[in-house]
JSON list of C-alpha atoms in Angstrom, two decimals:
[
{"chain": "A", "resi": 272, "resn": "UNK", "atom": "CA", "xyz": [10.38, -7.02, 11.67]},
{"chain": "A", "resi": 273, "resn": "UNK", "atom": "CA", "xyz": [7.30, -4.89, 11.72]},
{"chain": "A", "resi": 274, "resn": "UNK", "atom": "CA", "xyz": [7.64, -1.97, 9.08]},
{"chain": "A", "resi": 275, "resn": "UNK", "atom": "CA", "xyz": [6.03, 1.43, 9.93]},
{"chain": "A", "resi": 276, "resn": "UNK", "atom": "CA", "xyz": [3.39, 3.09, 7.46]},
{"chain": "A", "resi": 277, "resn": "UNK", "atom": "CA", "xyz": [4.17, 6.23, 9.63]},
{"chain": "A", "resi": 278, "resn": "UNK", "atom": "CA", "xyz": [6.17, 6.52, 12.93]},
{"chain": "A", "resi": 279, "resn": "UNK", "atom": "CA", "xyz": [7.36, 9.42, 15.06]},
{"chain": "A", "resi": 280, "resn": "UNK", "atom": "CA", "xyz": [8.01, 9.98, 18.58]},
{"chain": "A", "resi": 281, "resn": "UNK", "atom": "CA", "xyz": [4.41, 9.66, 19.54]},
{"chain": "A", "resi": 282, "resn": "UNK", "atom": "CA", "xyz": [2.82, 7.08, 17.30]},
{"chain": "A", "resi": 283, "resn": "UNK", "atom": "CA", "xyz": [3.61, 3.94, 15.25]},
{"chain": "A", "resi": 284, "resn": "UNK", "atom": "CA", "xyz": [1.13, 3.26, 12.49]},
{"chain": "A", "resi": 285, "resn": "UNK", "atom": "CA", "xyz": [1.07, -0.36, 11.00]},
{"chain": "A", "resi": 286, "resn": "UNK", "atom": "CA", "xyz": [-0.63, -2.34, 8.30]},
{"chain": "A", "resi": 287, "resn": "UNK", "atom": "CA", "xyz": [-1.74, -5.31, 10.10]},
{"chain": "A", "resi": 288, "resn": "UNK", "atom": "CA", "xyz": [-1.81, -8.65, 8.02]},
{"chain": "A", "resi": 289, "resn": "UNK", "atom": "CA", "xyz": [-5.00, -10.70, 8.30]},
{"chain": "A", "resi": 290, "resn": "UNK", "atom": "CA", "xyz": [-4.55, -13.45, 10.42]},
{"chain": "A", "resi": 291, "resn": "UNK", "atom": "CA", "xyz": [-2.81, -11.27, 13.07]},
{"chain": "A", "resi": 292, "resn": "UNK", "atom": "CA", "xyz": [-4.21, -10.22, 16.61]},
{"chain": "A", "resi": 293, "resn": "UNK", "atom": "CA", "xyz": [-3.83, -6.44, 17.29]},
{"chain": "A", "resi": 294, "resn": "UNK", "atom": "CA", "xyz": [-3.64, -7.18, 21.01]},
{"chain": "A", "resi": 295, "resn": "UNK", "atom": "CA", "xyz": [-3.27, -10.30, 23.21]},
{"chain": "A", "resi": 296, "resn": "UNK", "atom": "CA", "xyz": [-6.34, -12.17, 23.61]},
{"chain": "A", "resi": 297, "resn": "UNK", "atom": "CA", "xyz": [-7.89, -12.98, 26.86]},
{"chain": "A", "resi": 298, "resn": "UNK", "atom": "CA", "xyz": [-6.02, -16.15, 26.70]},
{"chain": "A", "resi": 299, "resn": "UNK", "atom": "CA", "xyz": [-2.83, -15.09, 25.93]},
{"chain": "A", "resi": 300, "resn": "UNK", "atom": "CA", "xyz": [-0.74, -17.75, 27.46]},
{"chain": "A", "resi": 301, "resn": "UNK", "atom": "CA", "xyz": [-2.42, -20.42, 25.71]},
{"chain": "A", "resi": 302, "resn": "UNK", "atom": "CA", "xyz": [-3.25, -18.56, 22.57]},
{"chain": "A", "resi": 303, "resn": "UNK", "atom": "CA", "xyz": [-0.43, -19.15, 19.71]},
{"chain": "A", "resi": 304, "resn": "UNK", "atom": "CA", "xyz": [-1.61, -16.75, 17.14]},
{"chain": "A", "resi": 305, "resn": "UNK", "atom": "CA", "xyz": [0.68, -13.98, 16.28]},
{"chain": "A", "resi": 306, "resn": "UNK", "atom": "CA", "xyz": [-0.12, -10.65, 18.02]},
{"chain": "A", "resi": 307, "resn": "UNK", "atom": "CA", "xyz": [1.13, -7.48, 16.37]},
{"chain": "A", "resi": 308, "resn": "UNK", "atom": "CA", "xyz": [1.07, -5.43, 19.36]},
{"chain": "A", "resi": 309, "resn": "UNK", "atom": "CA", "xyz": [3.25, -7.94, 21.46]},
{"chain": "A", "resi": 310, "resn": "UNK", "atom": "CA", "xyz": [5.85, -8.05, 18.43]},
{"chain": "A", "resi": 311, "resn": "UNK", "atom": "CA", "xyz": [5.78, -4.48, 17.99]},
{"chain": "A", "resi": 312, "resn": "UNK", "atom": "CA", "xyz": [6.56, -3.48, 21.75]},
{"chain": "A", "resi": 313, "resn": "UNK", "atom": "CA", "xyz": [9.36, -6.38, 21.72]},
{"chain": "A", "resi": 314, "resn": "UNK", "atom": "CA", "xyz": [10.60, -4.85, 18.56]},
{"chain": "A", "resi": 315, "resn": "UNK", "atom": "CA", "xyz": [10.67, -1.25, 20.10]},
{"chain": "A", "resi": 316, "resn": "UNK", "atom": "CA", "xyz": [11.77, -2.37, 23.36]},
{"chain": "A", "resi": 317, "resn": "UNK", "atom": "CA", "xyz": [9.43, -0.08, 25.39]},
{"chain": "A", "resi": 318, "resn": "UNK", "atom": "CA", "xyz": [5.74, -0.20, 26.15]},
{"chain": "A", "resi": 319, "resn": "UNK", "atom": "CA", "xyz": [3.02, 0.77, 23.68]},
{"chain": "A", "resi": 320, "resn": "UNK", "atom": "CA", "xyz": [-0.52, 1.52, 23.88]},
{"chain": "A", "resi": 321, "resn": "UNK", "atom": "CA", "xyz": [-3.25, 0.25, 21.35]},
{"chain": "A", "resi": 322, "resn": "UNK", "atom": "CA", "xyz": [-5.73, 3.16, 20.29]},
{"chain": "A", "resi": 323, "resn": "UNK", "atom": "CA", "xyz": [-7.99, 0.90, 18.49]},
{"chain": "A", "resi": 324, "resn": "UNK", "atom": "CA", "xyz": [-8.09, -2.65, 17.20]},
{"chain": "A", "resi": 325, "resn": "UNK", "atom": "CA", "xyz": [-8.81, -4.71, 13.93]},
{"chain": "A", "resi": 326, "resn": "UNK", "atom": "CA", "xyz": [-10.43, -8.21, 13.85]},
{"chain": "A", "resi": 327, "resn": "UNK", "atom": "CA", "xyz": [-8.25, -11.07, 13.82]},
{"chain": "A", "resi": 328, "resn": "UNK", "atom": "CA", "xyz": [-9.20, -11.88, 10.08]},
{"chain": "A", "resi": 329, "resn": "UNK", "atom": "CA", "xyz": [-9.08, -8.24, 9.01]},
{"chain": "A", "resi": 330, "resn": "UNK", "atom": "CA", "xyz": [-6.25, -6.14, 7.45]},
{"chain": "A", "resi": 331, "resn": "UNK", "atom": "CA", "xyz": [-5.10, -2.79, 7.41]},
{"chain": "A", "resi": 332, "resn": "UNK", "atom": "CA", "xyz": [-4.08, 0.52, 9.33]},
{"chain": "A", "resi": 333, "resn": "UNK", "atom": "CA", "xyz": [-3.72, 0.23, 12.91]},
{"chain": "A", "resi": 334, "resn": "UNK", "atom": "CA", "xyz": [-2.38, 2.90, 15.16]},
{"chain": "A", "resi": 335, "resn": "UNK", "atom": "CA", "xyz": [-0.44, 2.49, 18.50]},
{"chain": "A", "resi": 336, "resn": "UNK", "atom": "CA", "xyz": [0.63, 5.33, 20.60]},
{"chain": "A", "resi": 337, "resn": "UNK", "atom": "CA", "xyz": [4.11, 5.45, 22.07]},
{"chain": "A", "resi": 338, "resn": "UNK", "atom": "CA", "xyz": [3.50, 7.13, 25.23]},
{"chain": "A", "resi": 339, "resn": "UNK", "atom": "CA", "xyz": [0.88, 7.94, 27.85]},
{"chain": "A", "resi": 340, "resn": "UNK", "atom": "CA", "xyz": [0.38, 11.72, 26.56]},
{"chain": "A", "resi": 341, "resn": "UNK", "atom": "CA", "xyz": [-0.20, 10.53, 23.00]},
{"chain": "A", "resi": 342, "resn": "UNK", "atom": "CA", "xyz": [-2.51, 7.77, 24.08]},
{"chain": "A", "resi": 343, "resn": "UNK", "atom": "CA", "xyz": [-4.62, 9.92, 26.07]},
{"chain": "A", "resi": 344, "resn": "UNK", "atom": "CA", "xyz": [-5.11, 12.53, 23.15]},
{"chain": "A", "resi": 345, "resn": "UNK", "atom": "CA", "xyz": [-5.91, 9.61, 20.53]},
{"chain": "A", "resi": 346, "resn": "UNK", "atom": "CA", "xyz": [-8.48, 7.79, 22.95]},
{"chain": "A", "resi": 347, "resn": "UNK", "atom": "CA", "xyz": [-10.11, 11.37, 23.32]},
{"chain": "A", "resi": 348, "resn": "UNK", "atom": "CA", "xyz": [-10.33, 11.98, 19.19]},
{"chain": "A", "resi": 349, "resn": "UNK", "atom": "CA", "xyz": [-11.67, 8.32, 18.71]},
{"chain": "A", "resi": 350, "resn": "UNK", "atom": "CA", "xyz": [-14.46, 8.94, 21.77]},
{"chain": "A", "resi": 351, "resn": "UNK", "atom": "CA", "xyz": [-15.34, 12.23, 20.02]},
{"chain": "A", "resi": 352, "resn": "UNK", "atom": "CA", "xyz": [-15.61, 10.55, 16.51]},
{"chain": "A", "resi": 353, "resn": "UNK", "atom": "CA", "xyz": [-12.93, 12.81, 15.16]},
{"chain": "A", "resi": 354, "resn": "UNK", "atom": "CA", "xyz": [-11.01, 10.16, 13.55]},
{"chain": "A", "resi": 355, "resn": "UNK", "atom": "CA", "xyz": [-12.60, 9.02, 10.17]},
{"chain": "A", "resi": 356, "resn": "UNK", "atom": "CA", "xyz": [-11.61, 5.26, 9.00]},
{"chain": "A", "resi": 357, "resn": "UNK", "atom": "CA", "xyz": [-12.35, 3.96, 5.63]},
{"chain": "A", "resi": 358, "resn": "UNK", "atom": "CA", "xyz": [-12.56, 0.45, 4.61]},
{"chain": "A", "resi": 359, "resn": "UNK", "atom": "CA", "xyz": [-12.79, -1.39, 1.63]},
{"chain": "A", "resi": 360, "resn": "UNK", "atom": "CA", "xyz": [-14.86, -4.58, 1.37]},
{"chain": "A", "resi": 361, "resn": "UNK", "atom": "CA", "xyz": [-15.64, -7.35, -1.29]},
{"chain": "A", "resi": 362, "resn": "UNK", "atom": "CA", "xyz": [-19.15, -9.39, -0.89]},
{"chain": "A", "resi": 363, "resn": "UNK", "atom": "CA", "xyz": [-21.24, -11.45, -3.30]},
{"chain": "A", "resi": 364, "resn": "UNK", "atom": "CA", "xyz": [-24.28, -10.38, -4.76]},
{"chain": "A", "resi": 365, "resn": "UNK", "atom": "CA", "xyz": [-27.46, -9.75, -2.56]},
{"chain": "A", "resi": 366, "resn": "UNK", "atom": "CA", "xyz": [-28.91, -12.89, -1.14]},
{"chain": "A", "resi": 367, "resn": "UNK", "atom": "CA", "xyz": [-30.80, -13.61, 2.28]},
{"chain": "A", "resi": 368, "resn": "UNK", "atom": "CA", "xyz": [-30.22, -17.54, 2.32]},
{"chain": "A", "resi": 369, "resn": "UNK", "atom": "CA", "xyz": [-27.72, -17.18, 5.22]},
{"chain": "A", "resi": 370, "resn": "UNK", "atom": "CA", "xyz": [-30.17, -15.46, 7.46]},
{"chain": "A", "resi": 371, "resn": "UNK", "atom": "CA", "xyz": [-32.66, -17.91, 9.24]},
{"chain": "A", "resi": 372, "resn": "UNK", "atom": "CA", "xyz": [-36.62, -17.74, 8.84]},
{"chain": "A", "resi": 373, "resn": "UNK", "atom": "CA", "xyz": [-36.90, -16.94, 12.73]},
{"chain": "A", "resi": 374, "resn": "UNK", "atom": "CA", "xyz": [-34.42, -14.07, 12.53]},
{"chain": "A", "resi": 375, "resn": "UNK", "atom": "CA", "xyz": [-36.19, -10.62, 11.83]},
{"chain": "A", "resi": 376, "resn": "UNK", "atom": "CA", "xyz": [-34.92, -9.18, 8.84]},
{"chain": "A", "resi": 377, "resn": "UNK", "atom": "CA", "xyz": [-37.02, -6.88, 6.21]},
{"chain": "A", "resi": 378, "resn": "UNK", "atom": "CA", "xyz": [-35.02, -8.54, 3.42]},
{"chain": "A", "resi": 379, "resn": "UNK", "atom": "CA", "xyz": [-35.30, -5.51, 1.53]},
{"chain": "A", "resi": 380, "resn": "UNK", "atom": "CA", "xyz": [-33.93, -5.80, -2.08]},
{"chain": "A", "resi": 381, "resn": "UNK", "atom": "CA", "xyz": [-31.37, -2.84, -2.95]},
{"chain": "A", "resi": 382, "resn": "UNK", "atom": "CA", "xyz": [-31.12, -1.90, -6.53]},
{"chain": "A", "resi": 383, "resn": "UNK", "atom": "CA", "xyz": [-27.10, -1.22, -6.66]},
{"chain": "A", "resi": 384, "resn": "UNK", "atom": "CA", "xyz": [-25.85, 1.69, -8.79]},
{"chain": "A", "resi": 385, "resn": "UNK", "atom": "CA", "xyz": [-22.19, 2.34, -8.86]},
{"chain": "A", "resi": 386, "resn": "UNK", "atom": "CA", "xyz": [-21.37, 5.54, -6.58]},
{"chain": "A", "resi": 387, "resn": "UNK", "atom": "CA", "xyz": [-24.56, 5.27, -4.62]},
{"chain": "A", "resi": 388, "resn": "UNK", "atom": "CA", "xyz": [-24.45, 5.79, -0.92]},
{"chain": "A", "resi": 389, "resn": "UNK", "atom": "CA", "xyz": [-26.29, 4.32, 1.84]},
{"chain": "A", "resi": 390, "resn": "UNK", "atom": "CA", "xyz": [-26.64, 5.24, 5.54]},
{"chain": "A", "resi": 391, "resn": "UNK", "atom": "CA", "xyz": [-27.30, 2.06, 7.72]},
{"chain": "A", "resi": 392, "resn": "UNK", "atom": "CA", "xyz": [-28.56, 2.48, 11.25]},
{"chain": "A", "resi": 393, "resn": "UNK", "atom": "CA", "xyz": [-29.31, -0.17, 13.90]},
{"chain": "A", "resi": 394, "resn": "UNK", "atom": "CA", "xyz": [-29.10, -1.24, 17.41]},
{"chain": "A", "resi": 395, "resn": "UNK", "atom": "CA", "xyz": [-26.28, -3.73, 17.71]},
{"chain": "A", "resi": 396, "resn": "UNK", "atom": "CA", "xyz": [-25.45, -6.23, 20.70]},
{"chain": "A", "resi": 397, "resn": "UNK", "atom": "CA", "xyz": [-22.08, -8.12, 20.65]},
{"chain": "A", "resi": 398, "resn": "UNK", "atom": "CA", "xyz": [-22.68, -11.86, 21.89]},
{"chain": "A", "resi": 399, "resn": "UNK", "atom": "CA", "xyz": [-19.97, -14.29, 22.59]},
{"chain": "A", "resi": 400, "resn": "UNK", "atom": "CA", "xyz": [-18.82, -14.89, 18.94]},
{"chain": "A", "resi": 401, "resn": "UNK", "atom": "CA", "xyz": [-20.90, -12.36, 17.10]},
{"chain": "A", "resi": 402, "resn": "UNK", "atom": "CA", "xyz": [-22.93, -9.35, 16.72]},
{"chain": "A", "resi": 403, "resn": "UNK", "atom": "CA", "xyz": [-26.91, -9.27, 16.30]},
{"chain": "A", "resi": 404, "resn": "UNK", "atom": "CA", "xyz": [-29.79, -6.64, 16.16]},
{"chain": "A", "resi": 405, "resn": "UNK", "atom": "CA", "xyz": [-31.55, -5.94, 19.39]},
{"chain": "A", "resi": 406, "resn": "UNK", "atom": "CA", "xyz": [-33.63, -3.12, 20.60]},
{"chain": "A", "resi": 407, "resn": "UNK", "atom": "CA", "xyz": [-31.46, -3.35, 23.72]},
{"chain": "A", "resi": 408, "resn": "UNK", "atom": "CA", "xyz": [-28.23, -2.60, 21.62]},
{"chain": "A", "resi": 409, "resn": "UNK", "atom": "CA", "xyz": [-26.07, 0.36, 21.22]},
{"chain": "A", "resi": 410, "resn": "UNK", "atom": "CA", "xyz": [-26.88, 2.70, 18.18]},
{"chain": "A", "resi": 411, "resn": "UNK", "atom": "CA", "xyz": [-24.94, 2.10, 14.86]},
{"chain": "A", "resi": 412, "resn": "UNK", "atom": "CA", "xyz": [-24.33, 4.15, 12.10]},
{"chain": "A", "resi": 413, "resn": "UNK", "atom": "CA", "xyz": [-22.51, 3.14, 9.10]},
{"chain": "A", "resi": 414, "resn": "UNK", "atom": "CA", "xyz": [-21.80, 5.17, 5.70]},
{"chain": "A", "resi": 415, "resn": "UNK", "atom": "CA", "xyz": [-21.54, 2.73, 2.59]},
{"chain": "A", "resi": 416, "resn": "UNK", "atom": "CA", "xyz": [-20.83, 3.32, -0.97]},
{"chain": "A", "resi": 417, "resn": "UNK", "atom": "CA", "xyz": [-21.28, 0.73, -3.52]},
{"chain": "A", "resi": 418, "resn": "UNK", "atom": "CA", "xyz": [-18.28, 1.08, -6.05]},
{"chain": "A", "resi": 419, "resn": "UNK", "atom": "CA", "xyz": [-19.16, -1.47, -8.51]},
{"chain": "A", "resi": 420, "resn": "UNK", "atom": "CA", "xyz": [-18.34, -4.90, -9.60]},
{"chain": "A", "resi": 421, "resn": "UNK", "atom": "CA", "xyz": [-14.55, -6.24, -9.75]},
{"chain": "A", "resi": 422, "resn": "UNK", "atom": "CA", "xyz": [-13.04, -8.37, -12.55]},
{"chain": "A", "resi": 423, "resn": "UNK", "atom": "CA", "xyz": [-13.74, -11.66, -10.13]},
{"chain": "A", "resi": 424, "resn": "UNK", "atom": "CA", "xyz": [-17.56, -10.70, -10.03]},
{"chain": "A", "resi": 425, "resn": "UNK", "atom": "CA", "xyz": [-17.48, -9.49, -6.50]},
{"chain": "A", "resi": 426, "resn": "UNK", "atom": "CA", "xyz": [-19.16, -6.43, -5.22]},
{"chain": "A", "resi": 427, "resn": "UNK", "atom": "CA", "xyz": [-16.89, -3.55, -3.99]},
{"chain": "A", "resi": 428, "resn": "UNK", "atom": "CA", "xyz": [-17.88, -1.48, -1.01]},
{"chain": "A", "resi": 429, "resn": "UNK", "atom": "CA", "xyz": [-16.22, 1.58, 0.56]},
{"chain": "A", "resi": 430, "resn": "UNK", "atom": "CA", "xyz": [-17.17, 1.78, 4.07]},
{"chain": "A", "resi": 431, "resn": "UNK", "atom": "CA", "xyz": [-16.89, 4.45, 7.02]},
{"chain": "A", "resi": 432, "resn": "UNK", "atom": "CA", "xyz": [-18.18, 3.28, 10.39]},
{"chain": "A", "resi": 433, "resn": "UNK", "atom": "CA", "xyz": [-19.33, 6.40, 12.06]},
{"chain": "A", "resi": 434, "resn": "UNK", "atom": "CA", "xyz": [-19.66, 4.41, 15.21]},
{"chain": "A", "resi": 435, "resn": "UNK", "atom": "CA", "xyz": [-17.07, 1.81, 16.17]},
{"chain": "A", "resi": 436, "resn": "UNK", "atom": "CA", "xyz": [-19.00, -1.14, 17.44]},
{"chain": "A", "resi": 437, "resn": "UNK", "atom": "CA", "xyz": [-17.76, -4.60, 17.63]},
{"chain": "A", "resi": 438, "resn": "UNK", "atom": "CA", "xyz": [-18.00, -6.52, 14.13]},
{"chain": "A", "resi": 439, "resn": "UNK", "atom": "CA", "xyz": [-20.22, -3.26, 12.81]},
{"chain": "A", "resi": 440, "resn": "UNK", "atom": "CA", "xyz": [-19.15, -3.76, 9.37]},
{"chain": "A", "resi": 441, "resn": "UNK", "atom": "CA", "xyz": [-19.36, -7.33, 8.98]},
{"chain": "A", "resi": 442, "resn": "UNK", "atom": "CA", "xyz": [-22.73, -7.38, 10.55]},
{"chain": "A", "resi": 443, "resn": "UNK", "atom": "CA", "xyz": [-24.24, -4.52, 8.63]},
{"chain": "A", "resi": 444, "resn": "UNK", "atom": "CA", "xyz": [-23.13, -5.94, 5.17]},
{"chain": "A", "resi": 445, "resn": "UNK", "atom": "CA", "xyz": [-24.46, -9.39, 6.35]},
{"chain": "A", "resi": 446, "resn": "UNK", "atom": "CA", "xyz": [-27.70, -8.21, 7.40]},
{"chain": "A", "resi": 447, "resn": "UNK", "atom": "CA", "xyz": [-28.24, -6.30, 4.18]},
{"chain": "A", "resi": 448, "resn": "UNK", "atom": "CA", "xyz": [-27.88, -9.48, 2.35]},
{"chain": "A", "resi": 449, "resn": "UNK", "atom": "CA", "xyz": [-24.09, -8.97, 1.32]},
{"chain": "A", "resi": 450, "resn": "UNK", "atom": "CA", "xyz": [-22.04, -11.08, 3.50]},
{"chain": "A", "resi": 451, "resn": "UNK", "atom": "CA", "xyz": [-18.35, -10.29, 3.23]},
{"chain": "A", "resi": 452, "resn": "UNK", "atom": "CA", "xyz": [-16.05, -12.84, 1.03]},
{"chain": "A", "resi": 453, "resn": "UNK", "atom": "CA", "xyz": [-14.87, -15.32, 3.42]},
{"chain": "A", "resi": 454, "resn": "UNK", "atom": "CA", "xyz": [-16.80, -14.39, 6.23]},
{"chain": "A", "resi": 455, "resn": "UNK", "atom": "CA", "xyz": [-18.05, -17.73, 7.29]},
{"chain": "A", "resi": 456, "resn": "UNK", "atom": "CA", "xyz": [-19.35, -16.34, 10.59]},
{"chain": "A", "resi": 457, "resn": "UNK", "atom": "CA", "xyz": [-21.83, -13.91, 9.01]},
{"chain": "A", "resi": 458, "resn": "UNK", "atom": "CA", "xyz": [-23.01, -16.04, 6.13]},
{"chain": "A", "resi": 459, "resn": "UNK", "atom": "CA", "xyz": [-20.62, -15.93, 3.26]},
{"chain": "A", "resi": 460, "resn": "UNK", "atom": "CA", "xyz": [-20.44, -19.26, 1.21]},
{"chain": "A", "resi": 461, "resn": "UNK", "atom": "CA", "xyz": [-17.23, -18.23, -0.48]},
{"chain": "A", "resi": 462, "resn": "UNK", "atom": "CA", "xyz": [-13.87, -18.88, 1.30]},
{"chain": "A", "resi": 463, "resn": "UNK", "atom": "CA", "xyz": [-10.59, -16.61, 1.51]},
{"chain": "A", "resi": 464, "resn": "UNK", "atom": "CA", "xyz": [-7.36, -17.56, 2.21]},
{"chain": "A", "resi": 465, "resn": "UNK", "atom": "CA", "xyz": [-7.33, -19.17, 6.11]},
{"chain": "A", "resi": 466, "resn": "UNK", "atom": "CA", "xyz": [-8.09, -16.55, 8.82]},
{"chain": "A", "resi": 467, "resn": "UNK", "atom": "CA", "xyz": [-8.81, -13.94, 6.18]},
{"chain": "A", "resi": 468, "resn": "UNK", "atom": "CA", "xyz": [-12.02, -11.93, 5.10]},
{"chain": "A", "resi": 469, "resn": "UNK", "atom": "CA", "xyz": [-12.26, -9.56, 2.27]},
{"chain": "A", "resi": 470, "resn": "UNK", "atom": "CA", "xyz": [-12.45, -6.20, 4.41]},
{"chain": "A", "resi": 471, "resn": "UNK", "atom": "CA", "xyz": [-9.20, -3.90, 4.63]},
{"chain": "A", "resi": 472, "resn": "UNK", "atom": "CA", "xyz": [-8.89, -0.82, 6.59]},
{"chain": "A", "resi": 473, "resn": "UNK", "atom": "CA", "xyz": [-7.00, 1.42, 4.04]},
{"chain": "A", "resi": 474, "resn": "UNK", "atom": "CA", "xyz": [-7.37, 5.08, 5.23]},
{"chain": "A", "resi": 475, "resn": "UNK", "atom": "CA", "xyz": [-7.15, 6.89, 8.69]},
{"chain": "A", "resi": 476, "resn": "UNK", "atom": "CA", "xyz": [-8.26, 10.66, 8.59]},
{"chain": "A", "resi": 477, "resn": "UNK", "atom": "CA", "xyz": [-7.07, 13.01, 11.32]},
{"chain": "A", "resi": 478, "resn": "UNK", "atom": "CA", "xyz": [-8.05, 16.01, 9.70]},
{"chain": "A", "resi": 479, "resn": "UNK", "atom": "CA", "xyz": [-10.62, 16.70, 12.58]},
{"chain": "A", "resi": 480, "resn": "UNK", "atom": "CA", "xyz": [-8.66, 15.51, 15.51]},
{"chain": "A", "resi": 481, "resn": "UNK", "atom": "CA", "xyz": [-7.99, 18.49, 17.92]},
{"chain": "A", "resi": 482, "resn": "UNK", "atom": "CA", "xyz": [-4.13, 18.90, 18.23]},
{"chain": "A", "resi": 483, "resn": "UNK", "atom": "CA", "xyz": [-3.10, 16.42, 15.63]},
{"chain": "A", "resi": 484, "resn": "UNK", "atom": "CA", "xyz": [-0.62, 18.56, 14.30]},
{"chain": "A", "resi": 485, "resn": "UNK", "atom": "CA", "xyz": [0.83, 18.86, 17.71]},
{"chain": "A", "resi": 486, "resn": "UNK", "atom": "CA", "xyz": [1.79, 15.08, 17.76]},
{"chain": "A", "resi": 487, "resn": "UNK", "atom": "CA", "xyz": [3.02, 15.33, 14.32]},
{"chain": "A", "resi": 488, "resn": "UNK", "atom": "CA", "xyz": [0.42, 13.48, 12.46]},
{"chain": "A", "resi": 489, "resn": "UNK", "atom": "CA", "xyz": [-0.36, 14.05, 8.75]},
{"chain": "A", "resi": 490, "resn": "UNK", "atom": "CA", "xyz": [-3.99, 15.02, 7.66]},
{"chain": "A", "resi": 491, "resn": "UNK", "atom": "CA", "xyz": [-4.34, 11.34, 6.51]},
{"chain": "A", "resi": 492, "resn": "UNK", "atom": "CA", "xyz": [-2.62, 8.00, 6.12]},
{"chain": "A", "resi": 493, "resn": "UNK", "atom": "CA", "xyz": [-3.61, 5.58, 3.42]},
{"chain": "A", "resi": 494, "resn": "UNK", "atom": "CA", "xyz": [-2.33, 2.30, 2.00]},
{"chain": "A", "resi": 495, "resn": "UNK", "atom": "CA", "xyz": [-3.70, 0.29, -0.91]},
{"chain": "A", "resi": 496, "resn": "UNK", "atom": "CA", "xyz": [-7.11, -0.83, -0.68]},
{"chain": "A", "resi": 497, "resn": "UNK", "atom": "CA", "xyz": [-8.26, -4.40, -1.81]}
]
């Protein structure tokens, strides 16, 4: 049984666990992994529409529309960047050892101060497995705030992807020398639980969305962060 963080006649917002797909993969018939969208559709008994997605390894808030009208409206909000999503991540201390010597990177040392904010811009392309920087890529902007160090010694980050490119946050932290804990694909040397990385979507803000109130949405929805 999938519990709703928020539900009304227009939307179902769930807290996706890590290690679960948001929507079926391209090889759905052969893919044995759990899929939140499919399970939710079976549970509700009617077609639902994914508004956005989280990576398989990432946990947190995911929005599904219950009808074509709400799906159309929500797609417009996301396209116009009126929806503001916030994530938290845990990383190790800055190091560039995971970046090959032949990969262009300025390897700039960052003196971290709790509360300090950064605006990270790049041009990213998505390959078969991961994102990489390219002059031919799409422009990306991430707002990152360093929160401090947690009791386990990991660095805590609050992140807002202004653009929504695939793997944007994972790549941005990695290229600045801070691979996410458990994210082996982007250079982490620290393992998490299977199919899990320390990245969580914990808040969605609808305050700037045109007619969000018409669809019964609150100004924001939030769950416990990392």
